[in-house]
One Martini backbone bead per residue (centre of mass of N, CA, C, O) as a GRO file, in nm:
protein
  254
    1UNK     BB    1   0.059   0.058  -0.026
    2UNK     BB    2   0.270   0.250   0.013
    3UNK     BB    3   0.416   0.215  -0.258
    4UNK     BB    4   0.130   0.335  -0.404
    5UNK     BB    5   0.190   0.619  -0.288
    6UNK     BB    6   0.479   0.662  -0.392
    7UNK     BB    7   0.405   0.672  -0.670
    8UNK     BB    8   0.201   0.860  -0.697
    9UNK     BB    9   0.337   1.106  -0.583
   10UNK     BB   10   0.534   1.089  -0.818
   11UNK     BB   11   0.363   1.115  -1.078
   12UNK     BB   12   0.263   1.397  -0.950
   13UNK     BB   13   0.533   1.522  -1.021
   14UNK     BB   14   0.595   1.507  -1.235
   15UNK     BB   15   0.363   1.594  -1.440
   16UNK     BB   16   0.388   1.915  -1.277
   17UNK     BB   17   0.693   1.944  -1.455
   18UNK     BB   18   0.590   1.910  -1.694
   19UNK     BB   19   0.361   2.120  -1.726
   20UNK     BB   20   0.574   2.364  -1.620
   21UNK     BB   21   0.780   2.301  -1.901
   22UNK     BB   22   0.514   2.380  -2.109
   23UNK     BB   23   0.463   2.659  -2.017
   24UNK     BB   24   0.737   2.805  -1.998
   25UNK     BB   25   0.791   2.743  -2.314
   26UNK     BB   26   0.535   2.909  -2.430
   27UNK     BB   27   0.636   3.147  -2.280
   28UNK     BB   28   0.638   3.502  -2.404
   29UNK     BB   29   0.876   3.803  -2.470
   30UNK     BB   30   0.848   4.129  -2.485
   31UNK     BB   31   0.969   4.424  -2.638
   32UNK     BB   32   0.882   4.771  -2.561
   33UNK     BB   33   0.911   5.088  -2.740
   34UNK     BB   34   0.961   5.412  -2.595
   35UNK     BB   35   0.920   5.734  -2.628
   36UNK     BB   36   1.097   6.035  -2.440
   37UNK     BB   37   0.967   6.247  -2.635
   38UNK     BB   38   0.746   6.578  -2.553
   39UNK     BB   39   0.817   6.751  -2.794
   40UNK     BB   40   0.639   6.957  -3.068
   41UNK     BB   41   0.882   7.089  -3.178
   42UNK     BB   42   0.781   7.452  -3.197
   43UNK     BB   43   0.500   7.527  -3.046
   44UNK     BB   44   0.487   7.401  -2.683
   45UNK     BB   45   0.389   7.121  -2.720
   46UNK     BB   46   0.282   6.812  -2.610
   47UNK     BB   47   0.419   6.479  -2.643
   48UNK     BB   48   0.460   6.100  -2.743
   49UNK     BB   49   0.266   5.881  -2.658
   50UNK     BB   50  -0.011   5.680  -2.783
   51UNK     BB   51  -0.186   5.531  -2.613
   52UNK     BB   52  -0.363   5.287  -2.765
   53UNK     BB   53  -0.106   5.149  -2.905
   54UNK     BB   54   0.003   5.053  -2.597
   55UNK     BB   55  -0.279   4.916  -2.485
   56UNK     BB   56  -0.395   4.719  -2.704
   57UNK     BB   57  -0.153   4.546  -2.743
   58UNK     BB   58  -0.071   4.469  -2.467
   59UNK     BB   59  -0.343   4.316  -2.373
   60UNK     BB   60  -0.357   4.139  -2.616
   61UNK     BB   61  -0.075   4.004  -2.514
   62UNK     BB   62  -0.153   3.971  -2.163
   63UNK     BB   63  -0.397   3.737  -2.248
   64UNK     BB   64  -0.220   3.533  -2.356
   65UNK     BB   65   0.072   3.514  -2.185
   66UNK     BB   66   0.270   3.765  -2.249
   67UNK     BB   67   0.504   3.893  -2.146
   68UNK     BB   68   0.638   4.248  -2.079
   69UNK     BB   69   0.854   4.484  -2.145
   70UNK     BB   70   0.976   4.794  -2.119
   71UNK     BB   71   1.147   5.059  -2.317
   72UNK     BB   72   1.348   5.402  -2.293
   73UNK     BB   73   1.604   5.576  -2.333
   74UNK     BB   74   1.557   5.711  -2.050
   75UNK     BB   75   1.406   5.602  -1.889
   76UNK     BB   76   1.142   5.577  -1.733
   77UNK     BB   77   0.914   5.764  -1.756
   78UNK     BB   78   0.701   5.839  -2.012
   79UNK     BB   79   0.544   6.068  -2.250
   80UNK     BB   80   0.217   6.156  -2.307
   81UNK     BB   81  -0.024   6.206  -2.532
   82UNK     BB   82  -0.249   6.431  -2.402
   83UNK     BB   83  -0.488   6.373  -2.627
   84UNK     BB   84  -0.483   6.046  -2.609
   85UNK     BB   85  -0.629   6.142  -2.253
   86UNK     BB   86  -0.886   6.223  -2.352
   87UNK     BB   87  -1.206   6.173  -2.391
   88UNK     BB   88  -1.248   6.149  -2.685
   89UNK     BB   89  -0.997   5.860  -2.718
   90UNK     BB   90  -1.131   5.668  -2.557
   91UNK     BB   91  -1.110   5.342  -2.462
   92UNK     BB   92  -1.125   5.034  -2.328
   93UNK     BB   93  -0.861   5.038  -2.311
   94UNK     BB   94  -0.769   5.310  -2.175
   95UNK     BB   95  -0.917   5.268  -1.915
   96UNK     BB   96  -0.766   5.029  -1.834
   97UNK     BB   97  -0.556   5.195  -1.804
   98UNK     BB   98  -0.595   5.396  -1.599
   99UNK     BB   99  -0.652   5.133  -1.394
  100UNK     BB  100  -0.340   5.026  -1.374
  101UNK     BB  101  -0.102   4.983  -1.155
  102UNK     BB  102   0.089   4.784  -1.299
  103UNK     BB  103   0.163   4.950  -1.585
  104UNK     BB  104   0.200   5.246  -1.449
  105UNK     BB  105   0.423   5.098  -1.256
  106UNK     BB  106   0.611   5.034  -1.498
  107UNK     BB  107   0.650   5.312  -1.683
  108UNK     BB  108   0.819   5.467  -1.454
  109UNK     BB  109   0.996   5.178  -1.509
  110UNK     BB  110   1.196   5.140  -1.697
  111UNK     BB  111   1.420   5.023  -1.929
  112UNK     BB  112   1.702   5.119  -2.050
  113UNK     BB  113   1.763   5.079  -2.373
  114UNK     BB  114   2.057   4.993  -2.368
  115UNK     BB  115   2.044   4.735  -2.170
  116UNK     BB  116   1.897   4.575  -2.381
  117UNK     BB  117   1.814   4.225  -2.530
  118UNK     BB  118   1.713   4.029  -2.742
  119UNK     BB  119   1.794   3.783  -2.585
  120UNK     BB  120   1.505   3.801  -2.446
  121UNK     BB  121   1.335   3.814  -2.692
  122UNK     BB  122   1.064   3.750  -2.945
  123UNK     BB  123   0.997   4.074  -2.972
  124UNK     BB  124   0.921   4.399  -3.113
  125UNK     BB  125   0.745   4.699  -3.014
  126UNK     BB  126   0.592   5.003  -3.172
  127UNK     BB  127   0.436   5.271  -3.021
  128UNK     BB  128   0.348   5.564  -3.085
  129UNK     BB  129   0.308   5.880  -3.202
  130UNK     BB  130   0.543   6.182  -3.233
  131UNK     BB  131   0.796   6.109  -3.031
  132UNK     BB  132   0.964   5.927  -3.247
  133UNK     BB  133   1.074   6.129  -3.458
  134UNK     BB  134   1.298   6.263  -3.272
  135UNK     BB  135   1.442   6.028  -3.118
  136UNK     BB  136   1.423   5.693  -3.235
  137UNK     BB  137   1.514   5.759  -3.508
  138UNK     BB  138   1.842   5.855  -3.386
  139UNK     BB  139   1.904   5.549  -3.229
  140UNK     BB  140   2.125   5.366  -3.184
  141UNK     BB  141   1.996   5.147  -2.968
  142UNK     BB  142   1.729   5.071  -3.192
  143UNK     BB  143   1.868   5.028  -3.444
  144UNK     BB  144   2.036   4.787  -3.336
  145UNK     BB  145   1.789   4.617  -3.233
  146UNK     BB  146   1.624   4.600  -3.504
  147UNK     BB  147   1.889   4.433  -3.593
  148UNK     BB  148   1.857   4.198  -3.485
  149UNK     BB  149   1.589   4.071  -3.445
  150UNK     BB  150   1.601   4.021  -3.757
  151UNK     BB  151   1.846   3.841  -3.774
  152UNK     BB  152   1.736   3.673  -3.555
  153UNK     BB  153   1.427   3.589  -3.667
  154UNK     BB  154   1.212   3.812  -3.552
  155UNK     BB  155   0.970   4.035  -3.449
  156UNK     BB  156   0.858   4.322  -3.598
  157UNK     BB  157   0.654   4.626  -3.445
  158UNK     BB  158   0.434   4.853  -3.582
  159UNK     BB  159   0.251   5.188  -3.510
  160UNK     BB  160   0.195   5.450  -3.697
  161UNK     BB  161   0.482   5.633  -3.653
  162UNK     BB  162   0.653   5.413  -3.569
  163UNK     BB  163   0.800   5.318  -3.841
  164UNK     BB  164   0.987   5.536  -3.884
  165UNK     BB  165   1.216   5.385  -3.728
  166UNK     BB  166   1.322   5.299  -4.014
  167UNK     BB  167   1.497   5.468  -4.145
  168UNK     BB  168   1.829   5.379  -4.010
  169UNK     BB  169   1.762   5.094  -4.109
  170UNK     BB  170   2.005   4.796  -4.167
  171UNK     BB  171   2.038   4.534  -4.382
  172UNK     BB  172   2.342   4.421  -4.539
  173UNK     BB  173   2.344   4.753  -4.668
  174UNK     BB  174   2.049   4.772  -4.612
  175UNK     BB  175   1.740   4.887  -4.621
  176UNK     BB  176   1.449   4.723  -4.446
  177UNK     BB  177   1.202   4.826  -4.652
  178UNK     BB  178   1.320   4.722  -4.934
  179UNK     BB  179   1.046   4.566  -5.096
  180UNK     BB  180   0.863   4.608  -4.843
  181UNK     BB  181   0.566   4.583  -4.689
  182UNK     BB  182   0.414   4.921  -4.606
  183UNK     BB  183   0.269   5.099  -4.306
  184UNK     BB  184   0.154   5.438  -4.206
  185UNK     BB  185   0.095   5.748  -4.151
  186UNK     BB  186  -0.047   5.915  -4.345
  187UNK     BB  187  -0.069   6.236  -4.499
  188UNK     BB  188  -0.375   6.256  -4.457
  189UNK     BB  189  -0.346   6.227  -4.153
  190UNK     BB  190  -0.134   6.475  -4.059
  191UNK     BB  191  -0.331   6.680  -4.235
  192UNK     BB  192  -0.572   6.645  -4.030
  193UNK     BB  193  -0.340   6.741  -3.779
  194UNK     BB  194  -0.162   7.007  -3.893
  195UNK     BB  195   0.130   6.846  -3.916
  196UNK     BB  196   0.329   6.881  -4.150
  197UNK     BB  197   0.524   7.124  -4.058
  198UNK     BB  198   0.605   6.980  -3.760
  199UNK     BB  199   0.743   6.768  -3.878
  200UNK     BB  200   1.067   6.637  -3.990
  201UNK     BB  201   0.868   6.409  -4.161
  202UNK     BB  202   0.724   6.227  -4.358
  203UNK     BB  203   0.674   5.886  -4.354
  204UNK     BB  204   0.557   5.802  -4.644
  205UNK     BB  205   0.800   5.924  -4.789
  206UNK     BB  206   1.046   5.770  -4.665
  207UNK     BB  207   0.957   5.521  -4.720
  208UNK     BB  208   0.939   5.527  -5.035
  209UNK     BB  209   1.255   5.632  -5.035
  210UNK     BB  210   1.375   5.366  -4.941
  211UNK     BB  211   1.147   5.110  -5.110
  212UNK     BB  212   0.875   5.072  -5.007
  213UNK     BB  213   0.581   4.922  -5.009
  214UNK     BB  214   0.330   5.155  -4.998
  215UNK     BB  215   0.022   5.092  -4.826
  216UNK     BB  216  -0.354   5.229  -4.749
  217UNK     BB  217  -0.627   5.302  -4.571
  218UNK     BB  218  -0.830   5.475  -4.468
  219UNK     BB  219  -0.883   5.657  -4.286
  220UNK     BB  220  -0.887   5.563  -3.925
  221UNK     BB  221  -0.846   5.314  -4.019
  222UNK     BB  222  -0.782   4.949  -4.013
  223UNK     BB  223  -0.445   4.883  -4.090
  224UNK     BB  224  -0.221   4.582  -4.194
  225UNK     BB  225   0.130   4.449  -4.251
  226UNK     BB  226   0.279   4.146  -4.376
  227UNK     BB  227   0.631   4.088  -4.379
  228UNK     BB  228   0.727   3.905  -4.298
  229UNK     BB  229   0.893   3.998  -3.970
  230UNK     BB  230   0.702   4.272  -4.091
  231UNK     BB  231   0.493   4.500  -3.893
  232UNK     BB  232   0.224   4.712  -3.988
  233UNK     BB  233   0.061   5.047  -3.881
  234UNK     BB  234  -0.144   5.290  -3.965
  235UNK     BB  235  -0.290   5.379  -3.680
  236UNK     BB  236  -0.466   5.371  -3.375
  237UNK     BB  237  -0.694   5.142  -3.521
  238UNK     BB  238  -0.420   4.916  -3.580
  239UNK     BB  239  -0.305   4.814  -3.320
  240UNK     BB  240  -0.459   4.518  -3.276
  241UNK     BB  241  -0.387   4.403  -3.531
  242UNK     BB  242  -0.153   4.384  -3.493
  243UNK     BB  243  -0.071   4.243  -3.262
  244UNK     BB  244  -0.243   3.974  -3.393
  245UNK     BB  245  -0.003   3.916  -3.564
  246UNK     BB  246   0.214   3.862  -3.418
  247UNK     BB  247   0.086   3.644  -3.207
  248UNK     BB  248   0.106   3.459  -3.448
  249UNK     BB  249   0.364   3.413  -3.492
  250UNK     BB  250   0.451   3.336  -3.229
  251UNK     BB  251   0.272   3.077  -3.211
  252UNK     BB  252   0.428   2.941  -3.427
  253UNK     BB  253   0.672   2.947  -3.230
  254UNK     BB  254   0.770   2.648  -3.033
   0.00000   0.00000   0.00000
C-alpha cells in the first residue's frame, strides 16, 4: 500500500513538473519600446506616445500569457501625448489602461534602452505617438536593437507613426524596408492633424524614399501589412490588428 503511495505521489509529481516545463516553454517575452521625447517641434506643445497604441497591443498580448517589458531611451516615465488622455480618445483599452495600477508603475520604471537585449525577447513592438519622430529615429541602441531582432529571424512591429523609427535601420547594407510592404500614418491623416509643417519628416515619404512598397487604408481605419518578420499599422485604430498579427506569429514559433 506504502510502495503505491509512493509511486502515485511519484507520478504527481513529475507529470506536475512536466506541465510546468510545457507552460514556461509556451511563455513568450516581448519588449515594448517607447519614446522618451515630449515636445512638439517648436509650437511649445506636448507629445509622447500615444496611448491607444500602447494599451491595445499591451492587453492584445498579455491576455494571452505573454510577458511584456517596456523601455524608453533615458529610462524611467515615458511622456504621454496630452490629447491621446483626453476623454474624446478614450476607448475600452485606454479606460483599463488608466486604472491599472500594475502597468502605470512598470511605466514609471522603464528600462533604458540601452540596457536591454533582444537575445531576451521573442519579438519588439513599437507604439506611436509622434514622439518617436524626434527621439528614436535617431537612436542609435533602437537602431541597433531592431537589427538584430531581425537578423536573428524574431517579429518587428510597428504602429502609426511608429514604422519612422525604420528610417536609418539597414540590414546587410540595405535599408530594411527596401521592396518589403509596409504601412505607417498616411500623409492624409498627417494633413488632417494639421502637423504637416511640424513634423520633421512625413512617415509616408520617406518609408517610399527608402523603396518600402507604402500602401494604406481609408483614414482612421484599422489597417495593417505583414511582410515576413516585418508587421506595420497605419493609425491609433490598427494597434490591435498589428498585435494580433504579431501574436500569430508568437504562436508559430513553438
Amino acid at each position: 500500500m506504502k510502495k503505491i503511495t509512493v509511486l502515485t505521489i511519484l507520478a504527481l509529481i513529475v507529470s506536475c513538473f512536466i506541465a510546468t516545463a510545457q507552460k514556461n516553454k509556451k511563455m513568450k517575452k516581448v519588449l515594448f519600446v517607447v519614446t522618451s521625447h515630449d515636445k512638439l517641434g517648436n509650437t511649445g506643445e506636448k507629445t509622447g506616445f500615444w496611448t491607444e497604441e500602447l494599451a491595445a497591443p499591451y492587453y492584445a498580448l498579455l491576455d494571452q500569457g505573454v510577458i511584456i517589458d517596456i523601455a524608453t531611451p533615458k529610462g524611467g516615465q515615458p511622456p504621454i501625448d496630452p490629447k491621446s488622455a483626453d476623454p474624446s480618445s478614450a476607448t475600452e483599452d485606454t479606460k483599463r489602461f488608466d486604472a491599472d495600477k500594475i502597468l502605470l508603475e512598470k511605466l514609471k520604471n522603464t528600462k533604458k534602452l540601452a540596457d536591454v537585449n533582444q537575445a531576451d525577447y521573442d519579438a519588439v513592438f513599437y507604439p506611436g505617438g509622434h514622439g518617436p519622430l524626434w527621439d528614436l529615429v535617431e537612436d542609435k541602441n533602437s537602431i541597433a536593437l531592431i537589427e538584430s531582432f531581425y537578423t536573428h529571424k524574431k517579429p518587428v512591429a510597428f504602429v502609426c507613426h511608429a514604422p519612422a523609427v525604420l528610417k536609418n535601420v539597414k540590414v546587410n547594407g540595405q535599408f530594411l524596408v527596401k521592396g518589403k510592404k509596409v504601412t505607417g500614418f498616411a500623409n492624409t491623416e498627417e494633413e488632417a492633424v494639421g502637423l504637416t509643417k511640424i513634423v520633421p519628416f512625413l512617415l509616408e515619404d520617406v518609408l517610399q524614399k527608402e523603396g518600402a512598397i507604402y500602401s494604406k487604408g481609408a483614414d482612421w481605419h484599422p489597417y495593417a501589412v505583414e511582410d515576413g518578420l516585418l508587421i506595420t499599422g497605419q493609425n491609433p485604430a490598427s494597434s490591435k490588428l498589428v498585435a494580433e498579427k504579431l501574436l500569430a506569429q508568437l504562436n508559430s514559433k513553438k
